[in-house]
PDB file of C-alpha atoms in Angstrom:
ATOM      1  CA  MET A   1      -2.384  18.616  26.958  1.00 48.00           C
ATOM      2  CA  ILE A   2       0.094  21.382  26.453  1.00 45.00           C
ATOM      3  CA  LYS A   3       2.059  19.147  24.140  1.00 53.00           C
ATOM      4  CA  LYS A   4      -0.854  18.386  22.102  1.00 54.00           C
ATOM      5  CA  ARG A   5      -1.266  22.228  21.617  1.00 59.00           C
ATOM      6  CA  LYS A   6       2.084  22.401  20.537  1.00 80.00           C
ATOM      7  CA  LEU A   7       1.942  19.652  17.890  1.00 82.00           C
ATOM      8  CA  ASN A   8      -1.062  21.241  16.414  1.00 81.00           C
ATOM      9  CA  GLN A   9       1.191  24.115  15.570  1.00 83.00           C
ATOM     10  CA  PHE A  10       4.251  22.647  13.993  1.00 88.00           C
ATOM     11  CA  THR A  11       4.650  22.529  10.270  1.00 88.00           C
ATOM     12  CA  GLU A  12       4.634  19.096   8.535  1.00 88.00           C
ATOM     13  CA  ALA A  13       8.352  18.867   8.131  1.00 89.00           C
ATOM     14  CA  GLN A  14       8.790  19.430  11.856  1.00 89.00           C
ATOM     15  CA  LEU A  15       6.201  16.938  12.678  1.00 89.00           C
ATOM     16  CA  ILE A  16       7.778  14.396  10.527  1.00 92.00           C
ATOM     17  CA  GLU A  17      11.011  14.729  11.946  1.00 90.00           C
ATOM     18  CA  THR A  18       9.506  14.519  15.559  1.00 90.00           C
ATOM     19  CA  ALA A  19       7.323  11.543  14.398  1.00 90.00           C
ATOM     20  CA  LYS A  20      10.275   9.525  13.910  1.00 90.00           C
ATOM     21  CA  GLN A  21      10.737   9.297  17.565  1.00 89.00           C
ATOM     22  CA  SER A  22       7.361  10.118  19.133  1.00 89.00           C
ATOM     23  CA  GLU A  23       4.183   8.493  18.529  1.00 91.00           C
ATOM     24  CA  LYS A  24       2.105  11.502  19.620  1.00 91.00           C
ATOM     25  CA  ALA A  25       3.693  13.412  16.811  1.00 91.00           C
ATOM     26  CA  PHE A  26       2.735  10.599  14.426  1.00 93.00           C
ATOM     27  CA  GLY A  27      -0.616  10.691  15.801  1.00 93.00           C
ATOM     28  CA  GLU A  28      -1.001  14.274  14.640  1.00 93.00           C
ATOM     29  CA  LEU A  29       0.228  13.577  11.108  1.00 93.00           C
ATOM     30  CA  TYR A  30      -2.428  10.586  11.074  1.00 95.00           C
ATOM     31  CA  ARG A  31      -5.259  13.155  12.051  1.00 94.00           C
ATOM     32  CA  ARG A  32      -4.030  15.892   9.545  1.00 94.00           C
ATOM     33  CA  ASN A  33      -3.884  13.165   6.715  1.00 95.00           C
ATOM     34  CA  PHE A  34      -6.504  10.534   7.368  1.00 96.00           C
ATOM     35  CA  ASP A  35      -9.419  12.233   5.450  1.00 95.00           C
ATOM     36  CA  LYS A  36      -7.156  12.466   2.117  1.00 94.00           C
ATOM     37  CA  VAL A  37      -6.038   8.593   2.552  1.00 96.00           C
ATOM     38  CA  PHE A  38      -9.326   7.172   3.394  1.00 96.00           C
ATOM     39  CA  ARG A  39     -11.119   9.344   0.537  1.00 94.00           C
ATOM     40  CA  PHE A  40      -8.568   7.938  -1.896  1.00 93.00           C
ATOM     41  CA  ALA A  41      -9.181   4.232  -0.739  1.00 94.00           C
ATOM     42  CA  PHE A  42     -12.857   4.819  -0.517  1.00 93.00           C
ATOM     43  CA  LYS A  43     -13.203   5.985  -4.217  1.00 89.00           C
ATOM     44  CA  ARG A  44     -10.742   3.261  -5.406  1.00 88.00           C
ATOM     45  CA  LEU A  45     -12.750   0.642  -3.797  1.00 87.00           C
ATOM     46  CA  GLY A  46     -16.183   2.088  -5.170  1.00 82.00           C
ATOM     47  CA  GLY A  47     -17.364   3.281  -2.086  1.00 85.00           C
ATOM     48  CA  ASN A  48     -16.770   0.153   0.340  1.00 87.00           C
ATOM     49  CA  ASP A  49     -16.252   1.860   3.659  1.00 91.00           C
ATOM     50  CA  ALA A  50     -15.245  -1.024   5.782  1.00 93.00           C
ATOM     51  CA  LEU A  51     -12.520  -2.066   3.184  1.00 92.00           C
ATOM     52  CA  ALA A  52     -11.363   1.463   2.698  1.00 94.00           C
ATOM     53  CA  SER A  53     -11.067   1.918   6.546  1.00 95.00           C
ATOM     54  CA  ASP A  54      -9.016  -1.424   6.707  1.00 95.00           C
ATOM     55  CA  ILE A  55      -6.708  -0.320   3.736  1.00 95.00           C
ATOM     56  CA  THR A  56      -6.227   3.400   5.469  1.00 96.00           C
ATOM     57  CA  GLN A  57      -5.279   1.606   8.947  1.00 95.00           C
ATOM     58  CA  GLN A  58      -2.808  -0.476   7.295  1.00 95.00           C
ATOM     59  CA  THR A  59      -1.217   2.202   5.166  1.00 96.00           C
ATOM     60  CA  PHE A  60      -0.769   4.329   8.357  1.00 95.00           C
ATOM     61  CA  ILE A  61       0.868   1.251  10.075  1.00 95.00           C
ATOM     62  CA  LYS A  62       3.243   0.669   7.596  1.00 94.00           C
ATOM     63  CA  ALA A  63       3.799   4.501   7.057  1.00 95.00           C
ATOM     64  CA  PHE A  64       4.680   4.744  10.865  1.00 94.00           C
ATOM     65  CA  ALA A  65       6.983   1.533  10.729  1.00 92.00           C
ATOM     66  CA  ALA A  66       8.909   3.318   7.402  1.00 92.00           C
ATOM     67  CA  ILE A  67       8.730   6.841   8.605  1.00 92.00           C
ATOM     68  CA  GLY A  68      12.350   6.750   9.473  1.00 91.00           C
ATOM     69  CA  LYS A  69      13.303   6.168   5.699  1.00 89.00           C
ATOM     70  CA  TYR A  70      10.918   8.892   4.901  1.00 90.00           C
ATOM     71  CA  GLU A  71      12.917  11.549   2.727  1.00 86.00           C
ATOM     72  CA  ASP A  72      11.269  14.798   1.811  1.00 84.00           C
ATOM     73  CA  LYS A  73      11.356  15.375  -1.989  1.00 82.00           C
ATOM     74  CA  GLY A  74       9.238  18.465  -2.159  1.00 82.00           C
ATOM     75  CA  TYR A  75       5.942  16.744  -2.410  1.00 85.00           C
ATOM     76  CA  ALA A  76       3.167  16.737   0.328  1.00 87.00           C
ATOM     77  CA  PHE A  77       3.487  13.942   3.146  1.00 91.00           C
ATOM     78  CA  SER A  78       0.001  12.721   1.936  1.00 92.00           C
ATOM     79  CA  THR A  79       1.369  12.024  -1.454  1.00 91.00           C
ATOM     80  CA  TRP A  80       3.827   9.422   0.255  1.00 93.00           C
ATOM     81  CA  LEU A  81       0.845   8.006   2.250  1.00 94.00           C
ATOM     82  CA  ILE A  82      -1.228   7.575  -1.018  1.00 94.00           C
ATOM     83  CA  ARG A  83       1.474   5.818  -2.606  1.00 92.00           C
ATOM     84  CA  ILE A  84       1.455   3.114   0.073  1.00 95.00           C
ATOM     85  CA  ALA A  85      -2.203   3.195  -0.027  1.00 95.00           C
ATOM     86  CA  GLN A  86      -2.142   2.537  -3.859  1.00 92.00           C
ATOM     87  CA  ASN A  87       0.381  -0.528  -3.296  1.00 92.00           C
ATOM     88  CA  GLU A  88      -2.047  -1.956  -0.369  1.00 93.00           C
ATOM     89  CA  ILE A  89      -4.978  -1.798  -2.626  1.00 91.00           C
ATOM     90  CA  ASN A  90      -3.164  -3.198  -5.687  1.00 88.00           C
ATOM     91  CA  GLN A  91      -2.066  -6.095  -3.330  1.00 90.00           C
ATOM     92  CA  PHE A  92      -5.630  -6.505  -1.944  1.00 90.00           C
ATOM     93  CA  PHE A  93      -6.845  -6.675  -5.865  1.00 86.00           C
ATOM     94  CA  ARG A  94      -3.975  -9.377  -6.600  1.00 85.00           C
ATOM     95  CA  LYS A  95      -4.710 -11.349  -3.509  1.00 85.00           C
ATOM     96  CA  ASN A  96      -8.498 -11.548  -4.230  1.00 80.00           C
ATOM     97  CA  ASN A  97      -8.931 -13.518  -7.486  1.00 74.00           C
ATOM     98  CA  LYS A  98     -12.463 -12.713  -7.821  1.00 74.00           C
ATOM     99  CA  ILE A  99     -13.338  -9.865  -9.983  1.00 79.00           C
ATOM    100  CA  TYR A 100     -13.975  -6.796  -7.838  1.00 81.00           C
ATOM    101  CA  THR A 101     -16.586  -4.121  -9.151  1.00 83.00           C
ATOM    102  CA  VAL A 102     -15.473  -0.541  -8.630  1.00 85.00           C
ATOM    103  CA  GLU A 103     -17.923   2.234  -9.292  1.00 86.00           C
ATOM    104  CA  VAL A 104     -17.079   5.246 -11.175  1.00 88.00           C
ATOM    105  CA  GLU A 105     -19.103   8.864 -11.457  1.00 88.00           C
ATOM    106  CA  GLU A 106     -20.933   9.217 -14.371  1.00 89.00           C
ATOM    107  CA  LYS A 107     -19.487  12.730 -14.509  1.00 89.00           C
ATOM    108  CA  HIS A 108     -15.834  11.502 -14.382  1.00 90.00           C
ATOM    109  CA  VAL A 109     -16.676   9.254 -17.464  1.00 90.00           C
ATOM    110  CA  MET A 110     -17.893  12.220 -19.438  1.00 91.00           C
ATOM    111  CA  ASN A 111     -14.935  14.173 -18.605  1.00 90.00           C
ATOM    112  CA  PHE A 112     -12.799  11.379 -19.732  1.00 90.00           C
ATOM    113  CA  MET A 113     -14.663  11.398 -22.993  1.00 90.00           C
ATOM    114  CA  ASP A 114     -14.107  14.998 -23.473  1.00 89.00           C
ATOM    115  CA  PHE A 115     -10.619  14.476 -23.058  1.00 87.00           C
ATOM    116  CA  MET A 116     -10.532  11.655 -25.342  1.00 85.00           C
ATOM    117  CA  GLU A 117     -12.772  13.904 -27.962  1.00 85.00           C
ATOM    118  CA  ILE A 118     -15.583  11.210 -27.970  1.00 84.00           C
ATOM    119  CA  ASP A 119     -18.775  13.257 -28.951  1.00 82.00           C
ATOM    120  CA  GLU A 120     -22.226  12.382 -27.605  1.00 83.00           C
ATOM    121  CA  ARG A 121     -20.735  12.282 -23.818  1.00 80.00           C
ATOM    122  CA  GLU A 122     -24.196  11.865 -22.507  1.00 80.00           C
ATOM    123  CA  ASN A 123     -25.130   8.873 -24.804  1.00 83.00           C
ATOM    124  CA  GLN A 124     -25.074   5.886 -22.074  1.00 86.00           C
ATOM    125  CA  ASP A 125     -24.216   3.173 -24.826  1.00 87.00           C
ATOM    126  CA  LYS A 126     -21.003   5.039 -25.834  1.00 87.00           C
ATOM    127  CA  GLN A 127     -20.265   5.621 -22.203  1.00 90.00           C
ATOM    128  CA  GLU A 128     -20.954   1.697 -21.531  1.00 91.00           C
ATOM    129  CA  LYS A 129     -18.505   1.035 -24.495  1.00 90.00           C
ATOM    130  CA  LEU A 130     -15.670   2.882 -23.265  1.00 90.00           C
ATOM    131  CA  ILE A 131     -16.096   1.320 -19.776  1.00 91.00           C
ATOM    132  CA  GLN A 132     -16.052  -1.953 -21.402  1.00 91.00           C
ATOM    133  CA  ILE A 133     -12.668  -1.062 -23.390  1.00 91.00           C
ATOM    134  CA  LEU A 134     -11.343   0.064 -19.896  1.00 91.00           C
ATOM    135  CA  ASN A 135     -12.143  -3.099 -18.622  1.00 90.00           C
ATOM    136  CA  ASN A 136     -10.219  -4.838 -21.028  1.00 89.00           C
ATOM    137  CA  LEU A 137      -6.842  -3.057 -20.429  1.00 88.00           C
ATOM    138  CA  LYS A 138      -4.164  -4.154 -18.054  1.00 87.00           C
ATOM    139  CA  GLN A 139      -4.696  -3.220 -14.308  1.00 83.00           C
ATOM    140  CA  GLU A 140      -1.479  -1.321 -14.419  1.00 84.00           C
ATOM    141  CA  TYR A 141      -2.888   0.908 -17.411  1.00 88.00           C
ATOM    142  CA  LEU A 142      -6.410   1.263 -15.479  1.00 88.00           C
ATOM    143  CA  ASP A 143      -4.421   2.601 -12.366  1.00 88.00           C
ATOM    144  CA  LEU A 144      -3.249   5.556 -14.499  1.00 91.00           C
ATOM    145  CA  ILE A 145      -6.645   6.031 -16.095  1.00 91.00           C
ATOM    146  CA  GLU A 146      -8.410   5.844 -12.572  1.00 89.00           C
ATOM    147  CA  LEU A 147      -5.688   8.320 -10.759  1.00 91.00           C
ATOM    148  CA  ARG A 148      -6.019  11.152 -13.512  1.00 92.00           C
ATOM    149  CA  PHE A 149      -9.457  10.994 -14.574  1.00 91.00           C
ATOM    150  CA  PHE A 150     -11.568   9.310 -11.713  1.00 89.00           C
ATOM    151  CA  GLN A 151      -9.612  10.418  -8.673  1.00 87.00           C
ATOM    152  CA  GLN A 152      -8.448  13.720 -10.648  1.00 88.00           C
ATOM    153  CA  LYS A 153      -4.823  13.887  -9.443  1.00 90.00           C
ATOM    154  CA  SER A 154      -2.523  16.071 -11.126  1.00 91.00           C
ATOM    155  CA  PHE A 155       0.303  14.782 -13.099  1.00 92.00           C
ATOM    156  CA  ARG A 156       2.543  16.117 -10.488  1.00 91.00           C
ATOM    157  CA  GLU A 157       1.071  13.711  -7.826  1.00 90.00           C
ATOM    158  CA  ILE A 158       0.909  10.691 -10.494  1.00 92.00           C
ATOM    159  CA  ALA A 159       4.573  11.210 -10.912  1.00 92.00           C
ATOM    160  CA  ALA A 160       5.070  11.395  -7.156  1.00 89.00           C
ATOM    161  CA  ILE A 161       2.951   8.207  -6.455  1.00 88.00           C
ATOM    162  CA  TYR A 162       4.994   6.250  -9.045  1.00 88.00           C
ATOM    163  CA  ALA A 163       8.259   7.731  -8.318  1.00 86.00           C
ATOM    164  CA  ILE A 164       8.569   8.900 -11.813  1.00 89.00           C
ATOM    165  CA  SER A 165       8.965  12.307 -13.524  1.00 91.00           C
ATOM    166  CA  GLU A 166       6.075  14.522 -14.658  1.00 92.00           C
ATOM    167  CA  ALA A 167       7.219  13.999 -18.240  1.00 94.00           C
ATOM    168  CA  ASN A 168       7.344  10.035 -17.862  1.00 94.00           C
ATOM    169  CA  ALA A 169       3.913  10.255 -16.318  1.00 93.00           C
ATOM    170  CA  LYS A 170       2.456  12.191 -18.995  1.00 94.00           C
ATOM    171  CA  MET A 171       4.123  10.144 -21.617  1.00 94.00           C
ATOM    172  CA  ARG A 172       2.769   6.920 -20.180  1.00 94.00           C
ATOM    173  CA  LEU A 173      -0.804   8.169 -19.864  1.00 92.00           C
ATOM    174  CA  TYR A 174      -0.848   9.430 -23.517  1.00 92.00           C
ATOM    175  CA  ARG A 175       0.376   6.159 -24.934  1.00 92.00           C
ATOM    176  CA  ILE A 176      -2.517   4.374 -23.107  1.00 92.00           C
ATOM    177  CA  ILE A 177      -4.950   6.868 -24.333  1.00 90.00           C
ATOM    178  CA  GLU A 178      -3.739   6.221 -27.859  1.00 90.00           C
ATOM    179  CA  LYS A 179      -4.341   2.520 -27.405  1.00 88.00           C
ATOM    180  CA  ILE A 180      -7.711   3.251 -26.189  1.00 88.00           C
ATOM    181  CA  LYS A 181      -8.651   5.753 -29.071  1.00 85.00           C
ATOM    182  CA  LYS A 182      -7.462   2.994 -31.566  1.00 84.00           C
ATOM    183  CA  GLU A 183     -10.252   0.775 -30.158  1.00 82.00           C
ATOM    184  CA  VAL A 184     -12.984   3.547 -29.849  1.00 76.00           C
ATOM    185  CA  TYR A 185     -12.711   4.312 -33.340  1.00 72.00           C
TER     186      TYR A 185
ATOM    187  CA  MET B   1      -8.632  -7.878 -10.348  1.00 75.00           C
ATOM    188  CA  ARG B   2     -11.237  -5.143 -10.686  1.00 79.00           C
ATOM    189  CA  LYS B   3     -13.780  -3.640 -13.367  1.00 84.00           C
ATOM    190  CA  PHE B   4     -15.424  -0.533 -13.671  1.00 87.00           C
ATOM    191  CA  LYS B   5     -18.952   0.380 -13.564  1.00 86.00           C
ATOM    192  CA  ILE B   6     -20.689   3.531 -14.047  1.00 88.00           C
ATOM    193  CA  ASN B   7     -22.504   4.848 -11.004  1.00 83.00           C
ATOM    194  CA  ARG B   8     -25.345   7.280 -12.185  1.00 81.00           C
ATOM    195  CA  ASN B   9     -27.164   8.273  -9.187  1.00 78.00           C
ATOM    196  CA  SER B  10     -24.819   9.675  -6.332  1.00 74.00           C
ATOM    197  CA  GLU B  11     -21.169  10.768  -5.961  1.00 79.00           C
ATOM    198  CA  ILE B  12     -18.835   8.508  -4.391  1.00 82.00           C
ATOM    199  CA  GLU B  13     -17.627  10.455  -1.571  1.00 87.00           C
ATOM    200  CA  PRO B  14     -17.450   9.318   1.918  1.00 91.00           C
ATOM    201  CA  SER B  15     -19.985  11.160   4.456  1.00 91.00           C
ATOM    202  CA  GLU B  16     -18.550  13.119   7.323  1.00 92.00           C
ATOM    203  CA  GLU B  17     -20.316  10.540   9.770  1.00 92.00           C
ATOM    204  CA  GLN B  18     -18.157   7.842   7.997  1.00 92.00           C
ATOM    205  CA  LEU B  19     -14.751   9.645   8.271  1.00 93.00           C
ATOM    206  CA  LYS B  20     -15.428  10.498  11.870  1.00 93.00           C
ATOM    207  CA  ARG B  21     -16.244   6.772  12.533  1.00 93.00           C
ATOM    208  CA  TYR B  22     -13.144   5.287  11.104  1.00 95.00           C
ATOM    209  CA  LYS B  23     -10.869   7.762  12.269  1.00 94.00           C
ATOM    210  CA  ASP B  24      -9.231   6.032  15.144  1.00 91.00           C
ATOM    211  CA  PHE B  25      -5.476   6.298  15.831  1.00 93.00           C
ATOM    212  CA  ALA B  26      -5.678   3.788  18.728  1.00 93.00           C
ATOM    213  CA  THR B  27      -5.997   1.069  16.232  1.00 91.00           C
ATOM    214  CA  VAL B  28      -3.064   2.060  13.964  1.00 92.00           C
ATOM    215  CA  SER B  29      -0.987   2.375  17.237  1.00 92.00           C
ATOM    216  CA  HIS B  30      -1.955  -1.069  18.443  1.00 92.00           C
ATOM    217  CA  GLY B  31      -1.389  -2.538  14.974  1.00 91.00           C
ATOM    218  CA  TYR B  32       2.172  -0.812  14.915  1.00 91.00           C
ATOM    219  CA  LYS B  33       3.052  -2.403  18.307  1.00 90.00           C
ATOM    220  CA  LYS B  34       1.839  -5.870  16.993  1.00 87.00           C
ATOM    221  CA  LEU B  35       3.975  -5.227  13.931  1.00 86.00           C
ATOM    222  CA  THR B  36       7.017  -4.414  15.496  1.00 84.00           C
ATOM    223  CA  LYS B  37       6.917  -6.114  19.237  1.00 80.00           C
ATOM    224  CA  ARG B  38       9.399  -8.716  19.901  1.00 71.00           C
ATOM    225  CA  PRO B  39       8.157 -12.208  19.856  1.00 67.00           C
ATOM    226  CA  LYS B  40       7.048 -13.253  23.445  1.00 70.00           C
ATOM    227  CA  LYS B  41       8.420 -16.897  23.246  1.00 72.00           C
ATOM    228  CA  PRO B  42      11.961 -17.369  23.396  1.00 73.00           C
ATOM    229  CA  LEU B  43      13.431 -18.914  20.044  1.00 71.00           C
ATOM    230  CA  TYR B  44      14.108 -22.204  21.653  1.00 72.00           C
ATOM    231  CA  ARG B  45      10.536 -22.559  22.341  1.00 77.00           C
ATOM    232  CA  ASP B  46       9.456 -22.454  18.787  1.00 82.00           C
ATOM    233  CA  PRO B  47       9.051 -26.322  17.842  1.00 85.00           C
ATOM    234  CA  LYS B  48      10.891 -25.945  14.365  1.00 88.00           C
ATOM    235  CA  LEU B  49      13.660 -23.728  15.801  1.00 87.00           C
ATOM    236  CA  PHE B  50      14.154 -26.199  18.846  1.00 88.00           C
ATOM    237  CA  LEU B  51      14.347 -29.123  16.237  1.00 91.00           C
ATOM    238  CA  ILE B  52      16.827 -27.297  14.159  1.00 93.00           C
ATOM    239  CA  LEU B  53      18.940 -26.125  17.388  1.00 91.00           C
ATOM    240  CA  PHE B  54      18.680 -30.114  18.540  1.00 92.00           C
ATOM    241  CA  LEU B  55      19.958 -31.179  15.109  1.00 95.00           C
ATOM    242  CA  LEU B  56      22.898 -28.700  14.949  1.00 95.00           C
ATOM    243  CA  GLY B  57      23.748 -29.915  18.738  1.00 95.00           C
ATOM    244  CA  LEU B  58      23.463 -33.288  17.862  1.00 96.00           C
ATOM    245  CA  ILE B  59      25.856 -32.964  14.849  1.00 96.00           C
ATOM    246  CA  ALA B  60      28.392 -31.009  16.622  1.00 96.00           C
ATOM    247  CA  PHE B  61      28.149 -33.797  19.354  1.00 96.00           C
ATOM    248  CA  LEU B  62      28.863 -36.607  16.726  1.00 95.00           C
ATOM    249  CA  VAL B  63      31.721 -34.613  15.073  1.00 95.00           C
ATOM    250  CA  PHE B  64      33.244 -34.228  18.386  1.00 94.00           C
ATOM    251  CA  LEU B  65      33.017 -38.163  19.340  1.00 93.00           C
ATOM    252  CA  GLU B  66      34.451 -38.635  15.923  1.00 91.00           C
ATOM    253  CA  ASN B  67      37.229 -36.599  16.547  1.00 90.00           C
ATOM    254  CA  GLU B  68      37.943 -38.211  19.823  1.00 88.00           C
ATOM    255  CA  GLU B  69      37.831 -41.851  18.397  1.00 85.00           C
ATOM    256  CA  GLU B  70      40.271 -40.735  15.838  1.00 84.00           C
ATOM    257  CA  ALA B  71      42.540 -39.281  18.399  1.00 83.00           C
ATOM    258  CA  THR B  72      42.374 -42.441  20.564  1.00 82.00           C
ATOM    259  CA  THR B  73      43.086 -44.463  17.573  1.00 80.00           C
ATOM    260  CA  ASN B  74      46.148 -42.595  16.604  1.00 77.00           C
ATOM    261  CA  GLU B  75      47.276 -42.797  20.518  1.00 76.00           C
ATOM    262  CA  THR B  76      46.825 -46.419  20.383  1.00 75.00           C
ATOM    263  CA  GLN B  77      48.831 -46.857  17.108  1.00 74.00           C
ATOM    264  CA  VAL B  78      51.785 -44.607  18.524  1.00 71.00           C
ATOM    265  CA  GLU B  79      51.993 -46.779  21.615  1.00 72.00           C
ATOM    266  CA  GLU B  80      51.962 -50.120  19.682  1.00 72.00           C
ATOM    267  CA  SER B  81      54.823 -48.725  17.525  1.00 70.00           C
ATOM    268  CA  TYR B  82      56.893 -47.892  20.613  1.00 66.00           C
ATOM    269  CA  GLU B  83      56.560 -51.383  21.995  1.00 64.00           C
TER     270      GLU B  83
END
């Protein structure tokens, strides 16, 4: 009990160092980061809670196995976990040949339309047309759009997830947006 | 592969109850142990590995026999030449 109270007071960096040798410390990291990883998987899987749970557990198992190799690059620990979760989800989509439907919130689609400078954001036909264009994109392009606009990740977080620079993340996204714009107009 | 569909009714956010239900470190701990623990069976008990080990042993034995046979032939030839 005393040890648990002590772990609660650890900073993230201290916990990571301790977790390299202690399961209890990793347990504390799990408790602190579970919600973020589960929310991420839940949204990416369109609200399928059982599947999001499986992906989240798998993410933490892999993180625990690889924590010895973790290097602090100035990002939050949760960003590293989300990177693992992202790979797990992509692996899941690749393994399942069937088409998996992911629901996105209407307000996020509207925000994306604002960004794309598409007028009449509330026009459902226009929204559907945009979604149709997105659905014909390569999966890797969809990932970026989804992270930025539907999961509202910052460019800094996206850069950390892909292990690229922020400038590179911005450039990749703007190139995809240009492609979409050409199809919309 | 995935396709997007617009959800016009509700927010896609897990409830507090869902978060609580799925937060279970024991499962992670069990999964980690399963992933990292050594196999219980000794390697030679694995049928495939046993076959490989058996074949390696057999090859080594045949090579040894062949060498023995060659050595015996050489000795006989040397003895014959002395005679």
